[in-house]
PDB file of C-alpha atoms and ligand atoms in Angstrom:
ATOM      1  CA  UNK A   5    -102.334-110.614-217.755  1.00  0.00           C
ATOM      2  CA  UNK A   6    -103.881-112.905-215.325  1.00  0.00           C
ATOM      3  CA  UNK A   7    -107.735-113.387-215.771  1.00  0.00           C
ATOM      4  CA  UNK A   8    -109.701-111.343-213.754  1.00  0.00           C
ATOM      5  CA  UNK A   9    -107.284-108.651-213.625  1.00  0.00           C
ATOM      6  CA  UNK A  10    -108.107-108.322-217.814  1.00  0.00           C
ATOM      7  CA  UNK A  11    -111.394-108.665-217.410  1.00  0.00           C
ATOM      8  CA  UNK A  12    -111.646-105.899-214.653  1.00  0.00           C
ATOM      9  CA  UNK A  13    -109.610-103.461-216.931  1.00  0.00           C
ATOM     10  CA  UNK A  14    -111.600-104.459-219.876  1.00  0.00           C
ATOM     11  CA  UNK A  15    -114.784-103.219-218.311  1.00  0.00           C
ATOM     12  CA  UNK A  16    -113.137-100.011-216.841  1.00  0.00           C
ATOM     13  CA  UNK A  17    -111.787 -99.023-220.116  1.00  0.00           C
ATOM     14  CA  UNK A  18    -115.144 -99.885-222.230  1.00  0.00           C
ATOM     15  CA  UNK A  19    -116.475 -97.599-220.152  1.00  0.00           C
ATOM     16  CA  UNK A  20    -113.949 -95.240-221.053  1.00  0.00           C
ATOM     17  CA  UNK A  21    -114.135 -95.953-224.661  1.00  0.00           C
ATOM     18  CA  UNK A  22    -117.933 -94.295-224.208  1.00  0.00           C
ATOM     19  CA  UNK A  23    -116.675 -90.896-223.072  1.00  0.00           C
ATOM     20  CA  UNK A  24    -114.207 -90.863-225.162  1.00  0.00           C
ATOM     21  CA  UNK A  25    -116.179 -91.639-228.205  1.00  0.00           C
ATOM     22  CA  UNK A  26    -118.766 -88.400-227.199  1.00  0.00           C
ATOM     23  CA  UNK A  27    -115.368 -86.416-227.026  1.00  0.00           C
ATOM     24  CA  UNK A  28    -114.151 -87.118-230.465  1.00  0.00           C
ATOM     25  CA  UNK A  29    -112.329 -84.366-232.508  1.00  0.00           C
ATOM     26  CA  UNK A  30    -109.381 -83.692-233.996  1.00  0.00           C
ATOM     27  CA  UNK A  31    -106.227 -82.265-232.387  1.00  0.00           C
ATOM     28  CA  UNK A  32    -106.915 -78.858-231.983  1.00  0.00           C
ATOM     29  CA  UNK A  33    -104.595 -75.762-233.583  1.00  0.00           C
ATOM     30  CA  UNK A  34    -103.356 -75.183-229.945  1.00  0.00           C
ATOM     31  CA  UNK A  35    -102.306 -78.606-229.387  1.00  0.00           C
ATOM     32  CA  UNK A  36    -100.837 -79.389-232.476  1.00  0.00           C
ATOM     33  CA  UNK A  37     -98.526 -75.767-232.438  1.00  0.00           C
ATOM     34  CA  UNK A  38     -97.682 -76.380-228.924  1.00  0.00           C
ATOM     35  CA  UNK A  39     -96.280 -80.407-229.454  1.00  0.00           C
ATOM     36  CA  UNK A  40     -94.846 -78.964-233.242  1.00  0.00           C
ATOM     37  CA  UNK A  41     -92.635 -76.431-230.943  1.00  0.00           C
ATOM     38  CA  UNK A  42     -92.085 -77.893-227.603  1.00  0.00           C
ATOM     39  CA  UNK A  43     -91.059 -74.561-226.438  1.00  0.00           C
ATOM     40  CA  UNK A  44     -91.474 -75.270-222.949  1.00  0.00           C
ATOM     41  CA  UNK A  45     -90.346 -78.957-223.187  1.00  0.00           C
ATOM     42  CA  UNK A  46     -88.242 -78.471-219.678  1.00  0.00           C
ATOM     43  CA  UNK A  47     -91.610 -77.379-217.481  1.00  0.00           C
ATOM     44  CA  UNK A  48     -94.436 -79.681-219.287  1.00  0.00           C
ATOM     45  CA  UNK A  49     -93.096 -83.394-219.657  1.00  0.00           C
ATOM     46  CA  UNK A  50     -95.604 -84.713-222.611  1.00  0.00           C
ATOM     47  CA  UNK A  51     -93.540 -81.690-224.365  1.00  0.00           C
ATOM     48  CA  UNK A  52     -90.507 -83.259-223.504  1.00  0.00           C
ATOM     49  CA  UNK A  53     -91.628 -86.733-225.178  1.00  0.00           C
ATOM     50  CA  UNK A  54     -92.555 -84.893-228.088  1.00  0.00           C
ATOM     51  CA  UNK A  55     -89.476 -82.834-227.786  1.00  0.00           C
ATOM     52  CA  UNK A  56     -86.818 -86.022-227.897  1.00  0.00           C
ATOM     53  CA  UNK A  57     -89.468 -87.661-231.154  1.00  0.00           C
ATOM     54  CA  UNK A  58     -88.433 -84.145-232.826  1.00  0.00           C
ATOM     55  CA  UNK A  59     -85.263 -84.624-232.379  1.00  0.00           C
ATOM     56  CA  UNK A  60     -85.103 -88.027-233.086  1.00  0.00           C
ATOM     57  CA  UNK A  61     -87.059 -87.780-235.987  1.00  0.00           C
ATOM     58  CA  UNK A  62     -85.701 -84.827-237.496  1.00  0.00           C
ATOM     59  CA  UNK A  63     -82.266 -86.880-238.291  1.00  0.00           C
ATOM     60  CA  UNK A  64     -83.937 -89.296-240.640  1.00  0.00           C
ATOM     61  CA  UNK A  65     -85.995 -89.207-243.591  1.00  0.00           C
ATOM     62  CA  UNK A  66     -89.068 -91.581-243.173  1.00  0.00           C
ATOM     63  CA  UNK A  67     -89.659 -93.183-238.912  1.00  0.00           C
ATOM     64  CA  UNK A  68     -92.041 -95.654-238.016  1.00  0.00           C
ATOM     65  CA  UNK A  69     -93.158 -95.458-234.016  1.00  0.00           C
ATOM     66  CA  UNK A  70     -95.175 -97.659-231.873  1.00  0.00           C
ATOM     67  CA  UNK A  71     -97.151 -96.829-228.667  1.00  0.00           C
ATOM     68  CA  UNK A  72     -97.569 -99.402-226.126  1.00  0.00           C
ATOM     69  CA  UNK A  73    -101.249 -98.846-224.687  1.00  0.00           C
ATOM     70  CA  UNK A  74    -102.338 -96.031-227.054  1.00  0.00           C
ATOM     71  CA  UNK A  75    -105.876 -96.243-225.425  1.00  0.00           C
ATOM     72  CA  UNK A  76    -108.533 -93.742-227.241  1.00  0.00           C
ATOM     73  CA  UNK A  77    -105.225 -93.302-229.589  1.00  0.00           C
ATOM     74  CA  UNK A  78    -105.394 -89.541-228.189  1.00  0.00           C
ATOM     75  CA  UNK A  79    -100.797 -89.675-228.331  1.00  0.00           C
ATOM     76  CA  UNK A  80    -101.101 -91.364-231.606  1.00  0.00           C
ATOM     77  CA  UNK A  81    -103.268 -88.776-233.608  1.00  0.00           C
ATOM     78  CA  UNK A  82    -100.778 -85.904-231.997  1.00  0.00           C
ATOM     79  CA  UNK A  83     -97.916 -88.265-233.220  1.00  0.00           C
ATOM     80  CA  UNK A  84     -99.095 -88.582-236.643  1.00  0.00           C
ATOM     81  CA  UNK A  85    -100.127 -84.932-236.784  1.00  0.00           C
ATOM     82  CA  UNK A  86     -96.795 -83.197-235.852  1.00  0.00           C
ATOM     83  CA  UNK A  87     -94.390 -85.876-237.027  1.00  0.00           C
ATOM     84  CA  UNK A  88     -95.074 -85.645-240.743  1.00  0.00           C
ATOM     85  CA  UNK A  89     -92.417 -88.061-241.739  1.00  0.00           C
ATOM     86  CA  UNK A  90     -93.822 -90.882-239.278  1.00  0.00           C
ATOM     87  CA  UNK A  91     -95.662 -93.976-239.726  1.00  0.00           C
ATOM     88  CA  UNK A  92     -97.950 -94.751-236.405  1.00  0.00           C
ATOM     89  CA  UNK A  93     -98.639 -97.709-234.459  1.00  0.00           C
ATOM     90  CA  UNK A  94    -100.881 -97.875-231.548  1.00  0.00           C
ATOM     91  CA  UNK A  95    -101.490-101.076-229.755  1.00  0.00           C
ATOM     92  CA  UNK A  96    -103.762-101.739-227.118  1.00  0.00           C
ATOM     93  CA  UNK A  97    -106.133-104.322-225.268  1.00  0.00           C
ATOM     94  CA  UNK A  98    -109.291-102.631-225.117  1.00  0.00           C
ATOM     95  CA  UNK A  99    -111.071-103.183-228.559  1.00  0.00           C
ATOM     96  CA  UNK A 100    -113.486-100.451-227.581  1.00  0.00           C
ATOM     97  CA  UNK A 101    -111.052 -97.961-227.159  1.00  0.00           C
ATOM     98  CA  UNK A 102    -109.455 -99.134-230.602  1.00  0.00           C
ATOM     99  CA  UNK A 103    -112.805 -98.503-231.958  1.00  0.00           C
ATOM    100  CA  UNK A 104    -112.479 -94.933-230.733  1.00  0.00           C
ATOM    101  CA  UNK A 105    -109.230 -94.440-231.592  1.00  0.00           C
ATOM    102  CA  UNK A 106    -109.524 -95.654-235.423  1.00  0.00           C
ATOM    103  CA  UNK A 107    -112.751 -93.151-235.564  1.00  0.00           C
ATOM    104  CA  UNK A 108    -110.016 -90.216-234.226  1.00  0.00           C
ATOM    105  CA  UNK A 109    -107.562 -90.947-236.650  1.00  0.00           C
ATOM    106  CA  UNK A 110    -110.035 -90.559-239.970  1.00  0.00           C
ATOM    107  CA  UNK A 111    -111.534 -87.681-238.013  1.00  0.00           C
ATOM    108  CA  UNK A 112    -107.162 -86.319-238.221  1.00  0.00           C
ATOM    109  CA  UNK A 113    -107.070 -87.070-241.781  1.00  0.00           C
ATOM    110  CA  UNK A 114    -104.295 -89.218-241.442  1.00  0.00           C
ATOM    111  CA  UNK A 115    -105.409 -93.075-241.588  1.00  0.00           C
ATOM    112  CA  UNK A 116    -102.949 -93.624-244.077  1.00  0.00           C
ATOM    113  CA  UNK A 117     -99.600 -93.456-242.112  1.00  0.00           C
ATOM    114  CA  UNK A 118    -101.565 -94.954-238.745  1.00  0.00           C
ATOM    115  CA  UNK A 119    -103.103 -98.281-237.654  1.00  0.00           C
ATOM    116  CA  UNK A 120    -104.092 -99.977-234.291  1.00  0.00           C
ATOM    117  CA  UNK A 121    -103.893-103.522-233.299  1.00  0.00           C
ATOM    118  CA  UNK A 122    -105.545-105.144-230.318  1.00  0.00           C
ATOM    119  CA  UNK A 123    -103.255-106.997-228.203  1.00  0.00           C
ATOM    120  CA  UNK A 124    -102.116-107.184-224.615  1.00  0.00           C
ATOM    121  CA  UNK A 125     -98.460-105.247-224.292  1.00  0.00           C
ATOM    122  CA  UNK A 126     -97.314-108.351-222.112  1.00  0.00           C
ATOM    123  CA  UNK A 127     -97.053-110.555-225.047  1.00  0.00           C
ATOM    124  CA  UNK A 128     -95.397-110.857-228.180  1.00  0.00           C
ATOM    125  CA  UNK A 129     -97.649-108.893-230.180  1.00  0.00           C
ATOM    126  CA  UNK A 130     -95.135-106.883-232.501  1.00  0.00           C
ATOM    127  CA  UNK A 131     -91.925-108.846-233.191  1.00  0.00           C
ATOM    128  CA  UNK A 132     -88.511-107.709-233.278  1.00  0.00           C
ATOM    129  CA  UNK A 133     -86.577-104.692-234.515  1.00  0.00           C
ATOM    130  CA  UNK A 134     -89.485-102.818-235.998  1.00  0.00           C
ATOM    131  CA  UNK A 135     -89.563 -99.645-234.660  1.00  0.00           C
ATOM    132  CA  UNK A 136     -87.388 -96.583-234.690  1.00  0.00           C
ATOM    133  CA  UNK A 137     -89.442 -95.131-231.353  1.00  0.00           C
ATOM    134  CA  UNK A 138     -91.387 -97.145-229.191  1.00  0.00           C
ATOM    135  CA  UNK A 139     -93.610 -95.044-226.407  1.00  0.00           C
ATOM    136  CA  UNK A 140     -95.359 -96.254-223.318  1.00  0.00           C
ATOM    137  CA  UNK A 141     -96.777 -93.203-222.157  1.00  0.00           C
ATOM    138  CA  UNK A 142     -99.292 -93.679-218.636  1.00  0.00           C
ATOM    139  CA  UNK A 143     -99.033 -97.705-219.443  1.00  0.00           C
ATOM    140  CA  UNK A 144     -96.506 -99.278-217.801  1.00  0.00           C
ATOM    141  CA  UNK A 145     -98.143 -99.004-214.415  1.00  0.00           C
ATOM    142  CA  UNK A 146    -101.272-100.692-215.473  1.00  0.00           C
ATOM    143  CA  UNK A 147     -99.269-103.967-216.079  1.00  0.00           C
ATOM    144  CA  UNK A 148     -96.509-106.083-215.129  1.00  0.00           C
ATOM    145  CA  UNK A 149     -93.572-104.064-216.301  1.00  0.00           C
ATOM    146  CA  UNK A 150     -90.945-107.004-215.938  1.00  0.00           C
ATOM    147  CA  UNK A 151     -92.727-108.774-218.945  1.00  0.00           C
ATOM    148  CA  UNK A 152     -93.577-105.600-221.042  1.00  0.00           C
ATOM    149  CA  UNK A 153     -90.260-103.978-221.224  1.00  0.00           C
ATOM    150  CA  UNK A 154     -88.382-107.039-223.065  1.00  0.00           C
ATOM    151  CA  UNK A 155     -91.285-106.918-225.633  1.00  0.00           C
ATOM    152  CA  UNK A 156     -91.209-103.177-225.107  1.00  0.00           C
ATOM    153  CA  UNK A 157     -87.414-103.347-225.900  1.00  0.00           C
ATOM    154  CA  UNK A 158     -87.593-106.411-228.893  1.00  0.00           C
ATOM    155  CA  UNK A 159     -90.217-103.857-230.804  1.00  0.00           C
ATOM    156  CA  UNK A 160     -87.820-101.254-231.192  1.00  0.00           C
ATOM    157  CA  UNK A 161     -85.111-101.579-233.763  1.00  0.00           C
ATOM    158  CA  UNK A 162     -81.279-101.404-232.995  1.00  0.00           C
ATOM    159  CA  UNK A 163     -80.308 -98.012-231.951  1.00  0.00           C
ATOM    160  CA  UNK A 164     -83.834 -96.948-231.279  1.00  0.00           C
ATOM    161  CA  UNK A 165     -85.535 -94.969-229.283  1.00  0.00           C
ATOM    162  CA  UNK A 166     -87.395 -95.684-225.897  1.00  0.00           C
ATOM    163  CA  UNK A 167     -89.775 -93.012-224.243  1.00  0.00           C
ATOM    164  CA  UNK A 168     -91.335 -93.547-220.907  1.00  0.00           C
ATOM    165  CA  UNK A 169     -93.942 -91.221-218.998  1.00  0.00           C
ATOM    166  CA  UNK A 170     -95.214 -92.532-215.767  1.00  0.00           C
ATOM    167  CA  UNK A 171     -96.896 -91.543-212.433  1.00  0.00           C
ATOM    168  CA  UNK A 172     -94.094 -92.272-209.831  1.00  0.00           C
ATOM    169  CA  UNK A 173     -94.799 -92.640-205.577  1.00  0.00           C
ATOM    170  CA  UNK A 174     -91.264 -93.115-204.314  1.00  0.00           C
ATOM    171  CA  UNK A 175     -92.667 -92.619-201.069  1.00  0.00           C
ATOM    172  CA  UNK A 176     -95.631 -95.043-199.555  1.00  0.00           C
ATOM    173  CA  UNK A 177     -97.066 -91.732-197.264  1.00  0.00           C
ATOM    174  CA  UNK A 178     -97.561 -89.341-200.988  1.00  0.00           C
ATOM    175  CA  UNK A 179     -99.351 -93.025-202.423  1.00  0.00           C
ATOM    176  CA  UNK A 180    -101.369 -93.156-199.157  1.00  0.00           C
ATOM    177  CA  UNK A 181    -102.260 -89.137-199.967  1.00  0.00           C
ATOM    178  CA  UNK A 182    -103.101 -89.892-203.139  1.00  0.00           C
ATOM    179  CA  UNK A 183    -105.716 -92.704-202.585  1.00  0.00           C
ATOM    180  CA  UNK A 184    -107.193 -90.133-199.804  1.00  0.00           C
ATOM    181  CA  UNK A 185    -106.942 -86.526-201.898  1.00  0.00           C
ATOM    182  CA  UNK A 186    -110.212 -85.290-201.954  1.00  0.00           C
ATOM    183  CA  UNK A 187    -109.773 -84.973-205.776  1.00  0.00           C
ATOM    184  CA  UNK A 188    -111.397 -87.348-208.484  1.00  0.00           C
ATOM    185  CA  UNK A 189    -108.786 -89.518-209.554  1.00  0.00           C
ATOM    186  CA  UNK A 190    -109.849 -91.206-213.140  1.00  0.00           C
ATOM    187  CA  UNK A 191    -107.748 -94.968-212.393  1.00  0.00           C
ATOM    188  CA  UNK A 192    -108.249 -98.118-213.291  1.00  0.00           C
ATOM    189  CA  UNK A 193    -109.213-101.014-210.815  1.00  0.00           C
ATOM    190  CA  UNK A 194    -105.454-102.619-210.994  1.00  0.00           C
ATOM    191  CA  UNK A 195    -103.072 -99.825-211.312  1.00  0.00           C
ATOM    192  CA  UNK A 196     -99.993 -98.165-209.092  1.00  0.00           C
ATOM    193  CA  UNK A 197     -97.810 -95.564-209.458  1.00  0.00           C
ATOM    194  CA  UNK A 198     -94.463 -96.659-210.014  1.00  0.00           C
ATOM    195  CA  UNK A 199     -91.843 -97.097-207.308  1.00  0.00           C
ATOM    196  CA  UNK A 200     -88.079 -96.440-206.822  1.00  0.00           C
ATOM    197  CA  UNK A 201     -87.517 -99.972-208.221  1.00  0.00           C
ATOM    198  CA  UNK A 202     -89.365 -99.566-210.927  1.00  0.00           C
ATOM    199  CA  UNK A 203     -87.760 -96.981-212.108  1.00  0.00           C
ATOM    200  CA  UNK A 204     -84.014 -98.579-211.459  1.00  0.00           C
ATOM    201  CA  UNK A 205     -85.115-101.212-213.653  1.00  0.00           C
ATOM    202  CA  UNK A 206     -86.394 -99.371-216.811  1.00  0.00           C
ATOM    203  CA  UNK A 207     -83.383 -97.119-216.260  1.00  0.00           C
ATOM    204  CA  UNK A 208     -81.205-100.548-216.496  1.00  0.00           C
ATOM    205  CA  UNK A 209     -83.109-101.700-219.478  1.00  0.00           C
ATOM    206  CA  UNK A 210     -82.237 -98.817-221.434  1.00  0.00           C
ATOM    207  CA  UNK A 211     -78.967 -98.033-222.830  1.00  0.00           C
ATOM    208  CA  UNK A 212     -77.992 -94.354-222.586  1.00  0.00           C
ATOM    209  CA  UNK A 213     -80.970 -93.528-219.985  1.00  0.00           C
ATOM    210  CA  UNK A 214     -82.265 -90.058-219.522  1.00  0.00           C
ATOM    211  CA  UNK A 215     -84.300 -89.427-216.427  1.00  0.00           C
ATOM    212  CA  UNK A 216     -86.285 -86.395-216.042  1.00  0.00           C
ATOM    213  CA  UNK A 217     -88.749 -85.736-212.747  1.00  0.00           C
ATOM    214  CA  UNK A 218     -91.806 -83.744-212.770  1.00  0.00           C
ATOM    215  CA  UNK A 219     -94.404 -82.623-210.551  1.00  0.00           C
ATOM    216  CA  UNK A 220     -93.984 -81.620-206.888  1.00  0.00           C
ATOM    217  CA  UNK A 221     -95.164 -78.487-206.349  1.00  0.00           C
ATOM    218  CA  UNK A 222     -97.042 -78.800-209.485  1.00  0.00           C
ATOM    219  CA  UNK A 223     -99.503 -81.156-208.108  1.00  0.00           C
ATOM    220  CA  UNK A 224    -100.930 -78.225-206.920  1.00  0.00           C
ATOM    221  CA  UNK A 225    -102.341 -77.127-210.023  1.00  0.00           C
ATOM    222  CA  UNK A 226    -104.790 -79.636-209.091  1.00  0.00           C
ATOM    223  CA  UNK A 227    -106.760 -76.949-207.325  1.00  0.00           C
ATOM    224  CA  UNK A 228    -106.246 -74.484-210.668  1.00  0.00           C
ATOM    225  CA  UNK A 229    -110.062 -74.554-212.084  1.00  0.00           C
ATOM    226  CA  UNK A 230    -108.890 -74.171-215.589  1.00  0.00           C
ATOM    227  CA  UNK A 231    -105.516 -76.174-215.724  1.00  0.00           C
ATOM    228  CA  UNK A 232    -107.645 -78.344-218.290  1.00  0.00           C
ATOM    229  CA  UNK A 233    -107.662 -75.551-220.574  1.00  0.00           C
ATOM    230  CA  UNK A 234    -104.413 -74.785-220.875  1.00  0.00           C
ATOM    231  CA  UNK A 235    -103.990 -74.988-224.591  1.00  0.00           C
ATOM    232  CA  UNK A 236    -106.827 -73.176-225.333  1.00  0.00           C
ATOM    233  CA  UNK A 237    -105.409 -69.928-224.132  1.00  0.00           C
ATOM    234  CA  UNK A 238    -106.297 -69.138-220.536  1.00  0.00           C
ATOM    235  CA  UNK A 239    -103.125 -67.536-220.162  1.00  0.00           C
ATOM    236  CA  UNK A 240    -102.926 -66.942-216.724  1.00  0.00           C
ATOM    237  CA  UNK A 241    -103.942 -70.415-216.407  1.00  0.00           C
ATOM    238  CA  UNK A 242    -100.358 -71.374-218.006  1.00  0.00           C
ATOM    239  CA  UNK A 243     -98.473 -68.581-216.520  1.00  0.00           C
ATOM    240  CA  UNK A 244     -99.487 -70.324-212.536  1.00  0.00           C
ATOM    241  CA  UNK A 245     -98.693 -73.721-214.047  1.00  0.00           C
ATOM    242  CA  UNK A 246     -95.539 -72.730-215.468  1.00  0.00           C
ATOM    243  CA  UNK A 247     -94.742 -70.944-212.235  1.00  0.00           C
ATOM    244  CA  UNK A 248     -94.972 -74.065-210.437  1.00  0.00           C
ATOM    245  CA  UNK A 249     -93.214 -76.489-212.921  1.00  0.00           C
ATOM    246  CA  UNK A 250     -90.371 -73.920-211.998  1.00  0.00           C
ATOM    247  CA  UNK A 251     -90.422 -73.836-208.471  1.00  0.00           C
ATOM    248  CA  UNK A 252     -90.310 -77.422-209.069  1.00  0.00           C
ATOM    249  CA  UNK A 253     -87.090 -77.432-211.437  1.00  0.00           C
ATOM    250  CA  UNK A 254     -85.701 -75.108-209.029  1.00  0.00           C
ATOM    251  CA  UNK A 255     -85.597 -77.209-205.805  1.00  0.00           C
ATOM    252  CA  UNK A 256     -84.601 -80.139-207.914  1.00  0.00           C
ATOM    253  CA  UNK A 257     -81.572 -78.622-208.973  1.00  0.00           C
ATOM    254  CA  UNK A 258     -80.522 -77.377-205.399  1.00  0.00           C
ATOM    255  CA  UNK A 259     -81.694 -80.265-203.371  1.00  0.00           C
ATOM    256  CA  UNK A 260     -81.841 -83.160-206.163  1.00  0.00           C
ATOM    257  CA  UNK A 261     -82.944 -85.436-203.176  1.00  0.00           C
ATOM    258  CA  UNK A 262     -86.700 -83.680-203.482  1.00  0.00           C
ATOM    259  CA  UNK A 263     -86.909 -85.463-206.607  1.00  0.00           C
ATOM    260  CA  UNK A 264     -87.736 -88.828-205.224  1.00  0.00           C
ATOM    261  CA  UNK A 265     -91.269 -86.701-204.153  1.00  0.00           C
ATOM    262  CA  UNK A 266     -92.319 -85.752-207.466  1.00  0.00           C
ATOM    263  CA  UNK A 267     -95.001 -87.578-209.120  1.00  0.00           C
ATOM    264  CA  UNK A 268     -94.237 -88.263-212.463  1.00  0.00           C
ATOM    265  CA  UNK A 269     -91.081 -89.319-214.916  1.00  0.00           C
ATOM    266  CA  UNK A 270     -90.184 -89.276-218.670  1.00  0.00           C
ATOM    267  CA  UNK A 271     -87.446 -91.658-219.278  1.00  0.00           C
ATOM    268  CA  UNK A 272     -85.251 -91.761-222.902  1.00  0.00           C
ATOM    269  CA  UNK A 273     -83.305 -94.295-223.602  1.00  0.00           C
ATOM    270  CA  UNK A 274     -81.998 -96.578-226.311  1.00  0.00           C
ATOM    271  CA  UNK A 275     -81.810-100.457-227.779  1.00  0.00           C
ATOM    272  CA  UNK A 276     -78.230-101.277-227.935  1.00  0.00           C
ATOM    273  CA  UNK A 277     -77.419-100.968-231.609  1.00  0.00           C
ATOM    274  CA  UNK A 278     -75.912 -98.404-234.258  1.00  0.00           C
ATOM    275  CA  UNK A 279     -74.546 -95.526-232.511  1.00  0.00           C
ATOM    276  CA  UNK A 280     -76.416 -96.571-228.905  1.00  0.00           C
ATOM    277  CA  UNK A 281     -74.294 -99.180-226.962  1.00  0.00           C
TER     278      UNK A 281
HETATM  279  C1  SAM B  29    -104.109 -94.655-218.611  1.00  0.00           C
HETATM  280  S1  SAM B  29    -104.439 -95.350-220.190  1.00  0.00           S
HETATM  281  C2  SAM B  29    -103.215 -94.536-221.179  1.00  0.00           C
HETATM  282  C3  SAM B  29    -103.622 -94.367-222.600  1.00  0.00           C
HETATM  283  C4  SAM B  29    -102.686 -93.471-223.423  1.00  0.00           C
HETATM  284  N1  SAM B  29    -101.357 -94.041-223.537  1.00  0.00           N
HETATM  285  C5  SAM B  29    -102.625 -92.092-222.837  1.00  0.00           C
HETATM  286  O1  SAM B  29    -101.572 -91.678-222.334  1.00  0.00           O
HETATM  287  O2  SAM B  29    -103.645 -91.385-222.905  1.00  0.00           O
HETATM  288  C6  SAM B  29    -103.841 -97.007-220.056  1.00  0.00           C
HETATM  289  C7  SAM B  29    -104.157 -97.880-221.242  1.00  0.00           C
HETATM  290  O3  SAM B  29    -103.522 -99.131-221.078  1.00  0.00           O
HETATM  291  C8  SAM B  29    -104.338-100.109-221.670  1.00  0.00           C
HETATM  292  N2  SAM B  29    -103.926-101.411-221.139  1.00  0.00           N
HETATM  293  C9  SAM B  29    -104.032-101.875-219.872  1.00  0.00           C
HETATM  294  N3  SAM B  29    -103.492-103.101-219.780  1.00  0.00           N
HETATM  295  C10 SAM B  29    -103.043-103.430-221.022  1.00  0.00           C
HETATM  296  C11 SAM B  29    -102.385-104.544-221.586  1.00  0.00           C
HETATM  297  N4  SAM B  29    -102.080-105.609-220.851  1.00  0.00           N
HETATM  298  N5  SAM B  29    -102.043-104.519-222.906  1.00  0.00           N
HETATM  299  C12 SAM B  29    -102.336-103.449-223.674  1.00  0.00           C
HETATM  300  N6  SAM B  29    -102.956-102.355-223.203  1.00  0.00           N
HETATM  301  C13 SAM B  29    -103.300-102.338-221.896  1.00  0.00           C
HETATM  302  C14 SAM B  29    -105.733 -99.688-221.289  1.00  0.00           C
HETATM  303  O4  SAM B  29    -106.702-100.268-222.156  1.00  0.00           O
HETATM  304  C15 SAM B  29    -105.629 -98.172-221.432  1.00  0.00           C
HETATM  305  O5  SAM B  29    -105.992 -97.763-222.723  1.00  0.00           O
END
């Protein structure tokens, strides 16, 4: 990463790092029985990443999985919590947030199976073939994606398994809307949504690609006062979000075209290798 780009994302996130660090506590109960189940992996798409590691990880004995820009390490306690036979990597560039992140996993009891390294995703920082599942969830559009993914895709092992969640703005009017939504927006100084040729590309780096869309009408549940909250049981809280993930999988199937307005994508994919080609 160019210079002052780092350092400007290196002050956001330390900054970051501080609230996170007054928000430290394990996974809740809800969290960790709703990412053990996945039962609505279709509607919620963090379900659906932890959906495909289930599956993924339910075929072998022992896994080892890396995520690219772990931040606070938030995904990587969750990981290590509901994927008992996994051993956790988190890498990221903020040593602050590292900091907050090792705290969270002693805090999960499970600093045995999980460690951190600070390192900027656009380098070499891992090797080759060392993964079974490499994820870069809410990463990719903080940095140049072109140089990640080959390191992205040289971290995983042959025949393993790529997952992707991103913001996506196919459309340069819903960006514009988005800068302007009288809504607080928690970004960074350097980051963008991903475009429609961002998304060709990881779908050509991949073998096998999945794409899933989410989030059209579902934006909506911006204006929801509890849609924070909704693992901790506000159930009509999840029955209006669920409504609208719905809608939402309802017009994509009949007019597939309205997918290019949702705002966000999980992509699954493979490296080229034993049974993946
Ligand atoms: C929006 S946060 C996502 C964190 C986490 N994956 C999540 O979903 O909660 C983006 C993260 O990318 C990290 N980051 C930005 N540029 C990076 C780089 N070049 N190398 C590694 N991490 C980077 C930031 O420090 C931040 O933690």
């Amino acid at each position: 990463v160019e210079g002052s780009k780092l350092e400007r994302e290196l002050t956001y996130q330390k900054e970051t790092a501080r609230r996170a660090r007054e928000a430290l506590a394990p996974v809740s109960h809800q969290v960790i029985e709703r990412y053990s189940r996945c039962r609505e992996w279709r509607y919620f798409e963090k379900e659906m990443v932890f959906h495909f590691i289930h599956e993924y990880a339910a075929a072998r004995d022992r896994i080892s999985i890396c995520e690219f820009g772990c931040g606070d390490g938030i995904n990587t306690c969750q990981v290590a919590r509901v994927v008992s036979n996994a051993d956790v990597c988190g890498l990221d560039i903020s040593p602050e947030l590292i900091g907050v992140a090792e705290d969270k996993v002693m805090a999960n009891g499970v600093a045995d199976r999980v460690k951190f390294i600070v390192g900027d995703v656009e380098n070499d920082v891992l090797g080759a073939d060392r993964f079974d599942i490499v994820l870069a969830l809410n990463i990719l559009h903080h940095v140049d994606i072109r140089k990640t993914v080959p390191k992205l895709m040289k971290a995983a092992k042959p025949g393993g398994m790529v997952v992707i969640l991103e913001p996506i703005a196919y459309s340069e009017t819903l960006q514009r809307l988005r800068d302007k939504a009288p809504v607080s927006k928690d970004v960074s100084p350097d980051e963008r949504q991903l475009n429609e040729a961002d998304v060709a590309y990881l779908l050509g780096a991949v073998s096998q690609p999945m794409v899933h869309y989410f989030n059209l009408f579902g934006r909506l549940s911006r204006l929801f006062p509890n849609r924070h909250t909704i693992d901790q049981g506000h159930s009509l809280t999840k029955v209006a979000l669920k409504a609208l993930r719905l809608v939402d999988l309802a017009l994509f199937a009949v007019i597939p075209y309205s997918q290019r307005l949702s705002g966000r994508v999980v992509i699954v994919g493979y490296k080229p290798g034993p049974g993946h080609h």
